[in-house]
Amino acid sequence: MSDTITMKEKNIQQVSAAQKTMQILVKFFTYAFLILMALIVLFPFYWMIISSLKTLAEYRLNVPTFFPQQIMFSNYAEAFTTASLGQLFYNTMIVGVVSTLLSLVITVLSAFAFARLEFKGRDTMFGLLLATMMIPGELFTITNYATVTQLGWMNTYRVLIIPFLVSVFYIYLLRQNFMQIPNELYLAAKVDGTSDLKYLWKVMVPLSLPTLISITILKMMGSWNSYIWPRLVANDEAHRMITNGLRNAFTETSGDVNYPVQMAAVALVSAPLFLVFVFLRKYIMAGVSRSGIKG
Amino acid sequence: MKVVLQNLTKIFPSRDKKAGKEVVAVNDFNFEIPDGKLIGLLGPSGCGKSTTLYMISGLQKPTSGKIFFGDDDVTELSTENRGIGLVFQNYALYPHMTVQQNILFPLQNLKGADKLSKEEMQERAYNAAKLVQIEELMDRKPSELSGGQQQRVAIARALVKMPRVLLLDEPLSNLDARLRLQTREEIRRIQKETGITTVFVTHDQEEAMSISDMIVVMKLGVLQQIGKPQDVYDDPANLFVAKFLGTPPINVLEGKIQGGKVYIGQEAVLEVSGAEDQDVVIGIRPEGFELAETGALHCNLVNVEVMGRDVSIVSHHPASQNASIRSIINADHKTSVGGQIVRYDLKPHKVFLFNKETEERIRCEVK
């Protein structure tokens, strides 16, 4: 009898040992895969940073080095002055902040209207707005270009801000969020003597804060990264945005491009976005996952 | 503040324009709520009691009819200007605010002459919190409170601006049985202390009977009966009210009046005067039975349930509309029940006769 029991125990031990090995193996491969993927993603950033610290001569070696022989921090100072990064940052910040603020106001008010107010044709109107999302953004570029040239808005801040203030996508995102807030809260606020606007400000906005932060981040990143539209309509010294600035500034008179200095400038420009991502990734992830695929 | 409802009617248009009919949620409702009383609006779900409450609050506009607070016609006044307090079924606390902020919120919205200083607001909020005994919880968020505590916060928020009328929409339905008992007494105490005219909606007749000064029974948007709980119980206007009030429910049997006697089947159980011969529906309260060796009503015994204070006897009768007849007999008399048949005498004041078609009460003297 006792023999069979010990046999059983042994079996159990063996089974659990096998399971443990299995678990460890699965963990090992999962992490190996994740590390590999992380390396693939991070490598370009690594390459950007080491390139930005090389001399031009080292950069041009046929066999590239994986770590700079001589570290050139001066590239960063040079990048800042040659590209007049200060002015580029300033332009981008103005466009980014102003358009984000205005966009938030418009988004909040229209999302409230579509989520909470009752008026004739509300659903039809919302359907039409959603339908505009089907049209690819590039098509708007042409009509927008025609419009702003007619208005004489070329090379101004407003041409960079106004055409993209209304985002159907953000309105949709926020409306869905607003609609999840129980109707009783609205009725309770009515009983407590609030106006619609006060209810929106005191109850709905605080409750939708995560979505609003996601929208803010996405909108700021959008302004920071925008390239085609600013290139078309505002490419003068006074209004040039950061992405276009980086493109042109480093071509020397000989036609050569000083790549290490350009890389240094790119690193500087990426830094804010990088920080935003590190500190606010929770909200970015939430925004992206809520929106499905768009990032 | 007395509240007067005059010919109040609410019709919801049908959703489907082709097929559906419009829904009359409240039909020509007339009622005067006396000042400082606690009124229970009672009825099965879908009877229009919540709609009535929402019309008093102004959250829904009546299709026709008028609402008065005192002598003011408030029918066209919007909710925020009516000066009412409303406690929702799910409490509807603002989840991002602390208990204190929740209670302060109605005060912060006061305008014009009613505007309060910060200190006054704090004091009023504290007093309201104290009234419902949650002054220790002021810094918590609603999600950190139990259901009963949330309910108290909701009452404090409704009371803090000293409303003219306090409305409660199924205030106890989200609480467990023990808490429900405790809280309904609490509501009664608070209402007495503040003297605010209060209307509360419930589908639980026991709840309504136990704390209301008056109950209003509704069915399908139509007022059935108004009165003090005991009066309505002892003197129901129709079969619906009789069936709706009381636990265990009233026993309903088919019978007839013939030659001054009430018959159930072939058995003449009571004498009656002042009613014509007709088929009737007979309602007998469970406490309306008396065991008697010579009793007129014969039932087939099914089961005897001992509950300590009383004994509950379950039996069958062919004329019964319910699946079984349940009687409650005081356990003081050591009555032994045995055999297949149980025989009852009936207490005349616990027996009600109803017209078979209209289900209205037949007013007559039963002996």
Tab-separated table of C-alpha atoms in Angstrom, chain B:
chain	number	residue	atom	x	y	z
B	1	MET	CA	-45.316	73.164	1.237
B	2	LYS	CA	-48.374	71.395	-0.086
B	3	VAL	CA	-48.169	69.962	-3.574
B	4	VAL	CA	-51.198	69.828	-5.834
B	5	LEU	CA	-51.404	67.708	-8.955
B	6	GLN	CA	-54.244	68.722	-11.232
B	7	ASN	CA	-55.398	66.496	-14.118
B	8	LEU	CA	-51.797	65.466	-14.581
B	9	THR	CA	-51.322	63.401	-17.740
B	10	LYS	CA	-48.197	62.135	-19.446
B	11	ILE	CA	-48.288	60.491	-22.846
B	12	PHE	CA	-45.125	59.101	-24.368
B	13	PRO	CA	-45.197	59.070	-28.162
B	14	SER	CA	-44.597	55.674	-29.707
B	15	ARG	CA	-41.089	54.927	-30.876
B	16	ASP	CA	-42.225	53.162	-33.995
B	17	LYS	CA	-44.315	55.620	-35.946
B	18	LYS	CA	-46.081	53.038	-38.117
B	19	ALA	CA	-47.154	50.291	-35.774
B	20	GLY	CA	-46.779	51.306	-32.161
B	21	LYS	CA	-49.356	53.007	-30.016
B	22	GLU	CA	-48.579	55.889	-27.755
B	23	VAL	CA	-48.163	55.033	-24.107
B	24	VAL	CA	-50.234	56.774	-21.476
B	25	ALA	CA	-47.910	56.631	-18.503
B	26	VAL	CA	-49.978	58.805	-16.203
B	27	ASN	CA	-53.662	59.350	-16.824
B	28	ASP	CA	-55.580	62.332	-15.403
B	29	PHE	CA	-53.999	62.246	-11.990
B	30	ASN	CA	-55.571	64.453	-9.299
B	31	PHE	CA	-54.075	64.597	-5.878
B	32	GLU	CA	-53.216	67.035	-3.144
B	33	ILE	CA	-50.219	66.244	-0.973
B	34	PRO	CA	-50.670	67.925	2.420
B	35	ASP	CA	-47.840	70.015	3.840
B	36	GLY	CA	-45.154	68.196	5.788
B	37	LYS	CA	-46.376	64.675	5.135
B	38	LEU	CA	-44.619	61.596	3.848
B	39	ILE	CA	-46.426	60.113	0.887
B	40	GLY	CA	-45.730	56.694	-0.592
B	41	LEU	CA	-46.453	56.313	-4.310
B	42	LEU	CA	-47.055	52.627	-4.706
B	43	GLY	CA	-47.644	50.344	-7.641
B	44	PRO	CA	-46.154	47.556	-9.741
B	45	SER	CA	-43.382	48.490	-12.155
B	46	GLY	CA	-44.599	50.367	-15.205
B	47	CYS	CA	-47.554	51.912	-13.382
B	48	GLY	CA	-46.353	55.484	-13.877
B	49	LYS	CA	-45.233	56.223	-10.360
B	50	SER	CA	-41.705	57.247	-11.328
B	51	THR	CA	-43.097	59.332	-14.181
B	52	THR	CA	-45.328	61.135	-11.685
B	53	LEU	CA	-42.316	61.793	-9.479
B	54	TYR	CA	-40.283	63.078	-12.419
B	55	MET	CA	-43.111	65.407	-13.384
B	56	ILE	CA	-43.191	66.827	-9.870
B	57	SER	CA	-39.432	67.313	-10.126
B	58	GLY	CA	-39.724	68.968	-13.535
B	59	LEU	CA	-37.384	66.502	-15.230
B	60	GLN	CA	-40.319	65.442	-17.385
B	61	LYS	CA	-42.912	67.792	-18.766
B	62	PRO	CA	-46.550	66.778	-18.346
B	63	THR	CA	-48.527	66.386	-21.574
B	64	SER	CA	-51.377	68.187	-19.843
B	65	GLY	CA	-52.413	69.184	-16.361
B	66	LYS	CA	-50.867	71.419	-13.769
B	67	ILE	CA	-48.576	71.154	-10.765
B	68	PHE	CA	-48.691	73.598	-7.845
B	69	PHE	CA	-46.233	74.017	-4.977
B	70	GLY	CA	-48.333	75.843	-2.414
B	71	ASP	CA	-50.096	78.441	-4.525
B	72	ASP	CA	-47.362	78.733	-7.163
B	73	ASP	CA	-47.987	77.117	-10.510
B	74	VAL	CA	-44.662	75.413	-11.235
B	75	THR	CA	-45.766	73.453	-14.309
B	76	GLU	CA	-43.584	75.508	-16.649
B	77	LEU	CA	-40.731	76.035	-14.194
B	78	SER	CA	-37.531	74.161	-15.045
B	79	THR	CA	-36.068	71.672	-12.579
B	80	GLU	CA	-33.166	73.844	-11.491
B	81	ASN	CA	-35.539	76.608	-10.416
B	82	ARG	CA	-38.089	74.456	-8.615
B	83	GLY	CA	-36.189	74.062	-5.387
B	84	ILE	CA	-36.700	70.341	-5.010
B	85	GLY	CA	-34.450	67.620	-3.702
B	86	LEU	CA	-34.411	64.282	-5.475
B	87	VAL	CA	-32.757	61.033	-4.462
B	88	PHE	CA	-32.277	58.676	-7.379
B	89	GLN	CA	-32.600	54.941	-7.306
B	90	ASN	CA	-28.881	54.497	-7.956
B	91	TYR	CA	-28.067	57.630	-5.906
B	92	ALA	CA	-26.308	59.382	-8.822
B	93	LEU	CA	-23.462	60.741	-6.706
B	94	TYR	CA	-20.740	62.563	-8.610
B	95	PRO	CA	-18.013	59.925	-8.634
B	96	HIS	CA	-15.083	62.341	-8.925
B	97	MET	CA	-16.088	64.461	-5.929
B	98	THR	CA	-15.674	63.709	-2.238
B	99	VAL	CA	-18.713	63.358	0.007
B	100	GLN	CA	-18.289	66.966	1.108
B	101	GLN	CA	-18.027	68.258	-2.451
B	102	ASN	CA	-21.100	66.249	-3.377
B	103	ILE	CA	-23.113	67.822	-0.581
B	104	LEU	CA	-21.735	71.301	-1.292
B	105	PHE	CA	-22.558	71.104	-4.985
B	106	PRO	CA	-26.223	72.219	-4.781
B	107	LEU	CA	-25.223	75.142	-2.550
B	108	GLN	CA	-22.559	76.326	-4.973
B	109	ASN	CA	-25.209	76.629	-7.645
B	110	LEU	CA	-27.460	78.957	-5.680
B	111	LYS	CA	-27.836	82.290	-7.417
B	112	GLY	CA	-28.716	85.843	-6.557
B	113	ALA	CA	-30.102	86.515	-3.097
B	114	ASP	CA	-29.743	82.884	-2.016
B	115	LYS	CA	-25.987	82.939	-2.521
B	116	LEU	CA	-24.080	81.790	0.555
B	117	SER	CA	-20.644	82.587	1.895
B	118	LYS	CA	-18.062	79.814	2.045
B	119	GLU	CA	-18.472	79.442	5.804
B	120	GLU	CA	-22.255	79.208	5.583
B	121	MET	CA	-21.951	76.545	2.900
B	122	GLN	CA	-19.532	74.512	5.006
B	123	GLU	CA	-21.846	74.772	7.967
B	124	ARG	CA	-24.964	73.787	6.046
B	125	ALA	CA	-23.134	70.854	4.468
B	126	TYR	CA	-21.900	69.729	7.867
B	127	ASN	CA	-25.378	69.961	9.361
B	128	ALA	CA	-26.888	67.978	6.505
B	129	ALA	CA	-24.173	65.341	6.886
B	130	LYS	CA	-24.810	65.200	10.613
B	131	LEU	CA	-28.515	64.708	10.084
B	132	VAL	CA	-27.832	61.528	8.122
B	133	GLN	CA	-24.869	60.613	10.334
B	134	ILE	CA	-22.084	60.652	7.787
B	135	GLU	CA	-20.060	63.592	9.131
B	136	GLU	CA	-17.104	61.223	9.632
B	137	LEU	CA	-16.971	60.363	5.939
B	138	MET	CA	-16.660	63.841	4.435
B	139	ASP	CA	-13.329	63.223	2.686
B	140	ARG	CA	-14.185	59.896	1.094
B	141	LYS	CA	-15.096	59.340	-2.527
B	142	PRO	CA	-18.435	57.628	-3.310
B	143	SER	CA	-16.627	54.521	-4.530
B	144	GLU	CA	-15.188	54.102	-1.022
B	145	LEU	CA	-18.617	54.003	0.611
B	146	SER	CA	-21.061	51.167	1.188
B	147	GLY	CA	-24.487	51.256	-0.440
B	148	GLY	CA	-26.162	52.506	2.706
B	149	GLN	CA	-23.607	55.271	3.156
B	150	GLN	CA	-23.955	56.355	-0.459
B	151	GLN	CA	-27.681	56.511	0.059
B	152	ARG	CA	-27.218	58.806	3.053
B	153	VAL	CA	-24.931	61.063	1.055
B	154	ALA	CA	-27.604	61.253	-1.631
B	155	ILE	CA	-30.196	62.242	0.981
B	156	ALA	CA	-27.855	64.825	2.502
B	157	ARG	CA	-27.239	66.300	-0.946
B	158	ALA	CA	-30.973	66.473	-1.573
B	159	LEU	CA	-31.653	68.091	1.814
B	160	VAL	CA	-28.796	70.561	2.034
B	161	LYS	CA	-30.448	73.359	0.102
B	162	MET	CA	-33.620	73.007	2.188
B	163	PRO	CA	-35.855	71.920	-0.676
B	164	ARG	CA	-39.524	72.768	-0.751
B	165	VAL	CA	-40.283	69.170	-1.649
B	166	LEU	CA	-38.167	66.058	-1.227
B	167	LEU	CA	-38.607	63.272	-3.775
B	168	LEU	CA	-37.248	59.767	-3.372
B	169	ASP	CA	-37.208	57.336	-6.293
B	170	GLU	CA	-37.089	53.748	-4.996
B	171	PRO	CA	-34.597	54.846	-2.364
B	172	LEU	CA	-34.234	51.475	-0.696
B	173	SER	CA	-34.192	49.059	-3.599
B	174	ASN	CA	-30.393	48.809	-3.774
B	175	LEU	CA	-29.931	47.983	-0.099
B	176	ASP	CA	-29.886	44.587	1.556
B	177	ALA	CA	-32.829	43.522	3.690
B	178	ARG	CA	-31.474	44.582	7.079
B	179	LEU	CA	-30.177	47.906	5.893
B	180	ARG	CA	-33.491	48.524	4.187
B	181	LEU	CA	-35.363	48.212	7.470
B	182	GLN	CA	-32.922	50.484	9.219
B	183	THR	CA	-32.828	53.073	6.469
B	184	ARG	CA	-36.560	53.349	6.083
B	185	GLU	CA	-36.831	54.241	9.749
B	186	GLU	CA	-34.014	56.698	9.193
B	187	ILE	CA	-35.900	58.314	6.323
B	188	ARG	CA	-38.942	58.568	8.520
B	189	ARG	CA	-36.902	60.201	11.307
B	190	ILE	CA	-35.230	62.695	8.961
B	191	GLN	CA	-38.544	63.575	7.368
B	192	LYS	CA	-40.110	64.201	10.771
B	193	GLU	CA	-37.131	66.279	11.914
B	194	THR	CA	-37.086	68.472	8.848
B	195	GLY	CA	-40.827	68.566	8.223
B	196	ILE	CA	-40.254	68.663	4.469
B	197	THR	CA	-43.116	67.406	2.313
B	198	THR	CA	-41.792	64.145	0.938
B	199	VAL	CA	-42.946	61.869	-1.845
B	200	PHE	CA	-41.362	58.519	-2.293
B	201	VAL	CA	-41.851	55.899	-4.933
B	202	THR	CA	-41.729	52.212	-4.256
B	203	HIS	CA	-43.059	48.931	-5.544
B	204	ASP	CA	-42.709	47.357	-2.110
B	205	GLN	CA	-46.021	47.656	-0.313
B	206	GLU	CA	-44.551	46.785	3.059
B	207	GLU	CA	-42.056	49.616	2.753
B	208	ALA	CA	-44.753	52.083	1.771
B	209	MET	CA	-47.194	50.990	4.475
B	210	SER	CA	-44.625	51.079	7.246
B	211	ILE	CA	-43.442	54.686	6.956
B	212	SER	CA	-45.972	56.673	4.934
B	213	ASP	CA	-48.547	59.059	6.312
B	214	MET	CA	-50.568	58.321	3.226
B	215	ILE	CA	-50.189	55.883	0.382
B	216	VAL	CA	-51.226	56.353	-3.212
B	217	VAL	CA	-51.799	53.143	-5.142
B	218	MET	CA	-51.427	53.332	-8.919
B	219	LYS	CA	-52.025	50.890	-11.748
B	220	LEU	CA	-51.214	51.510	-15.412
B	221	GLY	CA	-51.106	55.248	-14.926
B	222	VAL	CA	-54.451	55.422	-13.184
B	223	LEU	CA	-54.894	56.339	-9.552
B	224	GLN	CA	-56.551	53.479	-7.660
B	225	GLN	CA	-56.815	54.639	-4.086
B	226	ILE	CA	-55.437	57.221	-1.672
B	227	GLY	CA	-55.497	56.969	2.080
B	228	LYS	CA	-53.766	56.166	5.307
B	229	PRO	CA	-51.981	52.823	4.995
B	230	GLN	CA	-54.235	51.035	7.487
B	231	ASP	CA	-57.409	52.438	5.918
B	232	VAL	CA	-56.393	51.331	2.451
B	233	TYR	CA	-55.520	47.895	3.766
B	234	ASP	CA	-58.770	47.525	5.691
B	235	ASP	CA	-60.962	49.019	3.008
B	236	PRO	CA	-59.580	48.444	-0.489
B	237	ALA	CA	-61.453	50.138	-3.319
B	238	ASN	CA	-60.998	47.301	-5.783
B	239	LEU	CA	-59.508	43.879	-6.270
B	240	PHE	CA	-56.181	45.258	-7.528
B	241	VAL	CA	-55.564	47.278	-4.356
B	242	ALA	CA	-56.665	44.366	-2.196
B	243	LYS	CA	-54.269	42.022	-3.984
B	244	PHE	CA	-51.403	44.514	-3.997
B	245	LEU	CA	-51.350	45.232	-0.263
B	246	GLY	CA	-50.518	42.680	2.372
B	247	THR	CA	-48.039	39.868	2.926
B	248	PRO	CA	-48.913	37.092	2.593
B	249	PRO	CA	-51.281	38.269	-0.141
B	250	ILE	CA	-55.031	38.167	0.110
B	251	ASN	CA	-56.807	34.905	-0.795
B	252	VAL	CA	-59.100	35.280	-3.783
B	253	LEU	CA	-62.007	32.903	-4.347
B	254	GLU	CA	-64.894	32.744	-6.769
B	255	GLY	CA	-68.356	32.818	-5.343
B	256	LYS	CA	-71.799	34.337	-5.586
B	257	ILE	CA	-74.362	36.300	-3.642
B	258	GLN	CA	-77.734	34.599	-3.514
B	259	GLY	CA	-80.657	35.347	-1.277
B	260	GLY	CA	-78.685	37.432	1.209
B	261	LYS	CA	-75.929	34.887	1.566
B	262	VAL	CA	-72.378	34.648	0.238
B	263	TYR	CA	-71.624	31.272	-1.282
B	264	ILE	CA	-68.262	29.759	-1.980
B	265	GLY	CA	-69.086	26.696	-4.016
B	266	GLN	CA	-72.101	25.221	-2.277
B	267	GLU	CA	-71.176	26.539	1.131
B	268	ALA	CA	-72.892	29.617	2.542
B	269	VAL	CA	-70.075	31.270	4.428
B	270	LEU	CA	-71.460	34.684	5.394
B	271	GLU	CA	-74.604	36.723	5.376
B	272	VAL	CA	-74.836	39.881	3.373
B	273	SER	CA	-77.320	42.713	3.126
B	274	GLY	CA	-77.655	45.496	0.614
B	275	ALA	CA	-76.357	43.630	-2.422
B	276	GLU	CA	-78.116	42.101	-5.393
B	277	ASP	CA	-77.715	38.466	-6.324
B	278	GLN	CA	-74.684	38.122	-8.603
B	279	ASP	CA	-71.420	36.270	-9.189
B	280	VAL	CA	-68.640	37.816	-7.150
B	281	VAL	CA	-64.970	37.553	-6.385
B	282	ILE	CA	-64.298	37.136	-2.703
B	283	GLY	CA	-61.100	38.367	-1.090
B	284	ILE	CA	-60.215	37.023	2.337
B	285	ARG	CA	-57.191	38.342	4.255
B	286	PRO	CA	-55.007	35.543	5.679
B	287	GLU	CA	-55.854	36.698	9.204
B	288	GLY	CA	-59.566	36.541	8.367
B	289	PHE	CA	-59.855	32.813	9.006
B	290	GLU	CA	-60.850	31.164	12.267
B	291	LEU	CA	-60.570	27.468	12.856
B	292	ALA	CA	-63.946	26.032	13.859
B	293	GLU	CA	-65.231	22.499	14.186
B	294	THR	CA	-68.478	23.567	12.635
B	295	GLY	CA	-66.983	26.105	10.197
B	296	ALA	CA	-68.801	26.647	6.936
B	297	LEU	CA	-65.769	26.685	4.659
B	298	HIS	CA	-64.203	23.298	3.948
B	299	CYS	CA	-60.681	23.226	2.565
B	300	ASN	CA	-58.314	20.372	1.741
B	301	LEU	CA	-55.357	20.584	4.069
B	302	VAL	CA	-51.933	20.673	2.445
B	303	ASN	CA	-49.491	21.809	5.046
B	304	VAL	CA	-49.136	23.537	8.404
B	305	GLU	CA	-46.220	25.936	8.810
B	306	VAL	CA	-45.267	26.883	12.338
B	307	MET	CA	-43.725	30.324	12.599
B	308	GLY	CA	-43.584	30.683	16.380
B	309	ARG	CA	-45.862	33.654	16.862
B	310	ASP	CA	-48.491	32.296	14.507
B	311	VAL	CA	-49.324	29.252	12.507
B	312	SER	CA	-49.781	29.367	8.789
B	313	ILE	CA	-52.128	26.827	7.275
B	314	VAL	CA	-51.887	26.053	3.588
B	315	SER	CA	-54.910	24.433	2.021
B	316	HIS	CA	-56.786	23.960	-1.263
B	317	HIS	CA	-60.245	24.906	-2.324
B	318	PRO	CA	-61.703	24.329	-5.787
B	319	ALA	CA	-63.052	27.893	-5.997
B	320	SER	CA	-59.708	29.508	-5.197
B	321	GLN	CA	-58.025	31.664	-7.854
B	322	ASN	CA	-54.661	31.338	-6.114
B	323	ALA	CA	-52.781	28.061	-6.198
B	324	SER	CA	-53.488	27.614	-2.508
B	325	ILE	CA	-55.242	29.302	0.381
B	326	ARG	CA	-53.019	30.576	3.141
B	327	SER	CA	-54.468	31.448	6.516
B	328	ILE	CA	-52.668	32.809	9.544
B	329	ILE	CA	-53.908	31.670	12.927
B	330	ASN	CA	-52.699	32.991	16.233
B	331	ALA	CA	-50.565	30.309	17.893
B	332	ASP	CA	-52.015	31.066	21.342
B	333	HIS	CA	-54.928	28.714	20.792
B	334	LYS	CA	-53.409	25.324	20.815
B	335	THR	CA	-55.512	24.248	17.911
B	336	SER	CA	-54.609	20.908	16.543
B	337	VAL	CA	-55.124	20.484	12.882
B	338	GLY	CA	-55.474	16.973	11.657
B	339	GLY	CA	-57.106	14.904	8.982
B	340	GLN	CA	-57.732	15.832	5.370
B	341	ILE	CA	-60.202	18.648	5.795
B	342	VAL	CA	-59.792	21.922	7.613
B	343	ARG	CA	-62.892	23.953	8.489
B	344	TYR	CA	-62.995	27.697	8.879
B	345	ASP	CA	-65.284	30.455	10.009
B	346	LEU	CA	-64.618	33.837	8.413
B	347	LYS	CA	-64.206	37.218	10.134
B	348	PRO	CA	-66.622	39.486	8.245
B	349	HIS	CA	-64.423	42.636	8.375
B	350	LYS	CA	-61.572	40.762	6.703
B	351	VAL	CA	-63.716	39.642	3.781
B	352	PHE	CA	-64.227	41.864	0.731
B	353	LEU	CA	-66.621	41.299	-2.150
B	354	PHE	CA	-65.791	42.464	-5.678
B	355	ASN	CA	-67.789	42.657	-8.872
B	356	LYS	CA	-66.678	39.852	-11.155
B	357	GLU	CA	-66.415	41.979	-14.318
B	358	THR	CA	-65.276	45.394	-13.093
B	359	GLU	CA	-63.367	44.080	-10.068
B	360	GLU	CA	-64.729	47.062	-8.161
B	361	ARG	CA	-65.647	46.610	-4.535
B	362	ILE	CA	-69.295	45.808	-3.836
B	363	ARG	CA	-70.258	48.069	-0.960
B	364	CYS	CA	-72.537	46.088	1.302
B	365	GLU	CA	-72.738	44.914	4.859
B	366	VAL	CA	-71.191	41.523	5.499
B	367	LYS	CA	-72.060	39.628	8.647
